[in-house]
Amino acid sequence: MIHGECFCGAIRYEIDGVLAAARSCHCSRCRKVFSGASSAYADLAESARFRWVAGEALLTTYTSQAEWGLGFCSRCGSTLCGLYRGAGHGITLGSVNGDPGIEIGMHIFVDSKAPWDHIGGPAPRYAEGPPPPVDPSEGSRP
Ligand SMILES: [Zn+2]
Ligand SMILES: [Zn+2]
């Protein structure tokens, strides 16, 4: 079981299952949303179940004109999840308590990173979006 919460602890969630496709996006939108060099988030594995445990009423959403959005705590501002066209788009790795059991597997939109952003680690870097998903019949996923 994966547990997560916002900075003030009012909003808590749990995930029965594992996370997949952890990535860090260096685009200008993610810089603003995370007030940092990049975002760090992951998808729920297909079999994983997500559940708000506490404070869901404090969750506020914001959606940009481009239909990208986020869910954050209205008390402390901590970002918990991404949204795209109203549907969930990733869990922020920073909101997970302890080890999320996954590491950043790719850096995306590296061409638009901030001049002060220094990307480290062995994960592959992509100028723009992630490469198309690998056909599962062809072997392992990234
Ligand atoms: Zn909070
Ligand atoms: Zn981004």
mmCIF file of C-alpha atoms and ligand atoms in Angstrom:
data_model
loop_
_atom_site.group_PDB
_atom_site.id
_atom_site.type_symbol
_atom_site.label_atom_id
_atom_site.label_comp_id
_atom_site.label_asym_id
_atom_site.label_seq_id
_atom_site.Cartn_x
_atom_site.Cartn_y
_atom_site.Cartn_z
ATOM 1 C CA MET A 1 0.000 0.000 0.000
ATOM 2 C CA ILE A 2 1.292 3.444 -0.929
ATOM 3 C CA HIS A 3 0.311 6.350 1.316
ATOM 4 C CA GLY A 4 0.518 10.021 0.465
ATOM 5 C CA GLU A 5 -0.456 13.383 1.850
ATOM 6 C CA CYS A 6 -0.160 17.103 1.329
ATOM 7 C CA PHE A 7 2.280 19.314 3.239
ATOM 8 C CA CYS A 8 -0.160 20.117 6.063
ATOM 9 C CA GLY A 9 -1.448 16.543 6.242
ATOM 10 C CA ALA A 10 -5.127 17.474 5.885
ATOM 11 C CA ILE A 11 -5.491 15.601 2.598
ATOM 12 C CA ARG A 12 -4.416 11.977 2.590
ATOM 13 C CA TYR A 13 -4.702 9.202 0.041
ATOM 14 C CA GLU A 14 -3.744 5.608 -0.400
ATOM 15 C CA ILE A 15 -2.988 3.498 -3.423
ATOM 16 C CA ASP A 16 -3.572 -0.215 -3.383
ATOM 17 C CA GLY A 17 -1.078 -1.217 -6.032
ATOM 18 C CA VAL A 18 1.979 0.252 -7.637
ATOM 19 C CA LEU A 19 2.951 3.315 -9.611
ATOM 20 C CA ALA A 20 4.244 3.247 -13.171
ATOM 21 C CA ALA A 21 5.993 5.490 -15.683
ATOM 22 C CA ALA A 22 7.562 7.928 -13.242
ATOM 23 C CA ARG A 23 8.812 10.966 -15.100
ATOM 24 C CA SER A 24 10.023 14.472 -14.650
ATOM 25 C CA CYS A 25 8.731 17.167 -16.980
ATOM 26 C CA HIS A 26 10.834 20.289 -17.478
ATOM 27 C CA CYS A 27 8.274 22.330 -19.456
ATOM 28 C CA SER A 28 7.375 25.900 -18.509
ATOM 29 C CA ARG A 29 3.926 24.869 -17.223
ATOM 30 C CA CYS A 30 5.345 22.303 -14.813
ATOM 31 C CA ARG A 31 7.863 24.864 -13.551
ATOM 32 C CA LYS A 32 5.007 27.146 -12.552
ATOM 33 C CA VAL A 33 2.829 24.402 -11.119
ATOM 34 C CA PHE A 34 5.625 22.971 -8.982
ATOM 35 C CA SER A 35 7.442 26.299 -8.437
ATOM 36 C CA GLY A 36 10.648 24.422 -9.181
ATOM 37 C CA ALA A 37 12.845 23.036 -11.932
ATOM 38 C CA SER A 38 10.407 20.371 -13.004
ATOM 39 C CA SER A 39 7.553 18.122 -12.063
ATOM 40 C CA ALA A 40 7.954 14.572 -10.769
ATOM 41 C CA TYR A 41 4.953 12.343 -11.122
ATOM 42 C CA ALA A 42 3.830 8.838 -12.003
ATOM 43 C CA ASP A 43 0.745 7.086 -13.295
ATOM 44 C CA LEU A 44 -1.199 4.491 -11.403
ATOM 45 C CA ALA A 45 -0.476 1.012 -12.681
ATOM 46 C CA GLU A 46 -3.523 -0.341 -14.473
ATOM 47 C CA SER A 47 -4.411 -2.651 -11.592
ATOM 48 C CA ALA A 48 -3.871 -0.001 -8.886
ATOM 49 C CA ARG A 49 -6.750 1.506 -6.935
ATOM 50 C CA PHE A 50 -6.607 5.081 -5.685
ATOM 51 C CA ARG A 51 -8.631 6.342 -2.718
ATOM 52 C CA TRP A 52 -8.811 9.631 -0.835
ATOM 53 C CA VAL A 53 -8.561 8.818 2.880
ATOM 54 C CA ALA A 54 -9.062 12.276 4.359
ATOM 55 C CA GLY A 55 -9.607 15.881 3.402
ATOM 56 C CA GLU A 56 -10.962 15.407 -0.093
ATOM 57 C CA ALA A 57 -13.201 18.445 0.457
ATOM 58 C CA LEU A 58 -10.045 20.563 0.785
ATOM 59 C CA LEU A 59 -8.822 19.478 -2.639
ATOM 60 C CA THR A 60 -9.049 22.368 -5.071
ATOM 61 C CA THR A 61 -8.539 22.031 -8.777
ATOM 62 C CA TYR A 62 -7.270 24.497 -11.307
ATOM 63 C CA THR A 63 -7.419 23.932 -15.048
ATOM 64 C CA SER A 64 -5.654 26.065 -17.625
ATOM 65 C CA GLN A 65 -7.133 27.038 -20.983
ATOM 66 C CA ALA A 66 -5.167 24.197 -22.542
ATOM 67 C CA GLU A 67 -7.170 21.810 -20.308
ATOM 68 C CA TRP A 68 -4.176 20.850 -18.203
ATOM 69 C CA GLY A 69 -4.823 21.105 -14.514
ATOM 70 C CA LEU A 70 -3.859 20.062 -11.069
ATOM 71 C CA GLY A 71 -5.332 19.202 -7.724
ATOM 72 C CA PHE A 72 -3.872 20.892 -4.676
ATOM 73 C CA CYS A 73 -4.610 21.413 -1.004
ATOM 74 C CA SER A 74 -6.538 24.640 -0.449
ATOM 75 C CA ARG A 75 -4.927 24.970 2.976
ATOM 76 C CA CYS A 76 -1.217 24.430 2.259
ATOM 77 C CA GLY A 77 -0.967 24.570 -1.554
ATOM 78 C CA SER A 78 0.704 21.181 -1.893
ATOM 79 C CA THR A 79 0.173 19.644 -5.342
ATOM 80 C CA LEU A 80 -1.194 16.108 -5.228
ATOM 81 C CA CYS A 81 -2.273 15.150 -8.725
ATOM 82 C CA GLY A 82 -2.357 16.297 -12.290
ATOM 83 C CA LEU A 83 -5.485 16.540 -14.424
ATOM 84 C CA TYR A 84 -6.016 16.516 -18.140
ATOM 85 C CA ARG A 85 -9.467 17.238 -19.539
ATOM 86 C CA GLY A 86 -10.925 16.637 -16.096
ATOM 87 C CA ALA A 87 -9.448 13.169 -15.646
ATOM 88 C CA GLY A 88 -6.561 12.163 -13.423
ATOM 89 C CA HIS A 89 -3.130 12.640 -14.936
ATOM 90 C CA GLY A 90 -0.546 11.363 -12.509
ATOM 91 C CA ILE A 91 0.236 11.430 -8.809
ATOM 92 C CA THR A 92 2.956 13.785 -7.653
ATOM 93 C CA LEU A 93 5.872 11.759 -6.330
ATOM 94 C CA GLY A 94 6.617 14.429 -3.752
ATOM 95 C CA SER A 95 3.255 13.812 -2.081
ATOM 96 C CA VAL A 96 4.042 10.127 -1.505
ATOM 97 C CA ASN A 97 5.172 9.264 2.013
ATOM 98 C CA GLY A 98 8.350 7.219 2.024
ATOM 99 C CA ASP A 99 9.552 5.238 -0.962
ATOM 100 C CA PRO A 100 7.056 5.235 -3.847
ATOM 101 C CA GLY A 101 8.801 2.106 -5.143
ATOM 102 C CA ILE A 102 9.722 3.737 -8.421
ATOM 103 C CA GLU A 103 12.400 6.120 -9.695
ATOM 104 C CA ILE A 104 12.256 8.787 -12.390
ATOM 105 C CA GLY A 105 12.406 6.837 -15.633
ATOM 106 C CA MET A 106 12.608 9.722 -18.086
ATOM 107 C CA HIS A 107 13.028 13.470 -18.342
ATOM 108 C CA ILE A 108 10.661 15.071 -20.825
ATOM 109 C CA PHE A 109 10.473 18.494 -22.505
ATOM 110 C CA VAL A 110 14.151 18.967 -21.772
ATOM 111 C CA ASP A 111 14.448 21.479 -24.638
ATOM 112 C CA SER A 112 12.343 23.953 -22.685
ATOM 113 C CA LYS A 113 14.061 23.508 -19.321
ATOM 114 C CA ALA A 114 15.048 26.546 -17.275
ATOM 115 C CA PRO A 115 18.602 27.808 -17.830
ATOM 116 C CA TRP A 116 19.335 27.138 -14.161
ATOM 117 C CA ASP A 117 18.018 23.579 -14.236
ATOM 118 C CA HIS A 118 20.714 20.909 -13.944
ATOM 119 C CA ILE A 119 19.416 17.462 -14.842
ATOM 120 C CA GLY A 120 21.257 14.574 -13.215
ATOM 121 C CA GLY A 121 20.920 10.837 -13.116
ATOM 122 C CA PRO A 122 20.894 8.111 -15.738
ATOM 123 C CA ALA A 123 17.273 8.385 -16.946
ATOM 124 C CA PRO A 124 16.854 9.106 -20.668
ATOM 125 C CA ARG A 125 16.071 12.668 -21.729
ATOM 126 C CA TYR A 126 13.628 13.648 -24.442
ATOM 127 C CA ALA A 127 13.508 17.023 -26.165
ATOM 128 C CA GLU A 128 9.708 17.015 -26.074
ATOM 129 C CA GLY A 129 7.079 14.487 -25.027
ATOM 130 C CA PRO A 130 7.705 10.879 -24.136
ATOM 131 C CA PRO A 131 8.261 8.354 -26.917
ATOM 132 C CA PRO A 132 5.223 6.323 -27.966
ATOM 133 C CA PRO A 133 4.435 3.459 -25.597
ATOM 134 C CA VAL A 134 6.248 0.239 -26.246
ATOM 135 C CA ASP A 135 4.084 -2.598 -27.503
ATOM 136 C CA PRO A 136 3.857 -4.916 -24.460
ATOM 137 C CA SER A 137 4.239 -7.923 -26.749
ATOM 138 C CA GLU A 138 7.728 -6.669 -27.627
ATOM 139 C CA GLY A 139 9.118 -6.900 -24.122
ATOM 140 C CA SER A 140 9.725 -4.647 -21.154
ATOM 141 C CA ARG A 141 8.365 -1.184 -20.618
ATOM 142 C CA PRO A 142 10.656 1.719 -19.821
HETATM 143 ZN ZN ZN B 1 -2.489 20.572 2.937
HETATM 144 ZN ZN ZN B 2 5.408 19.691 -18.075
#
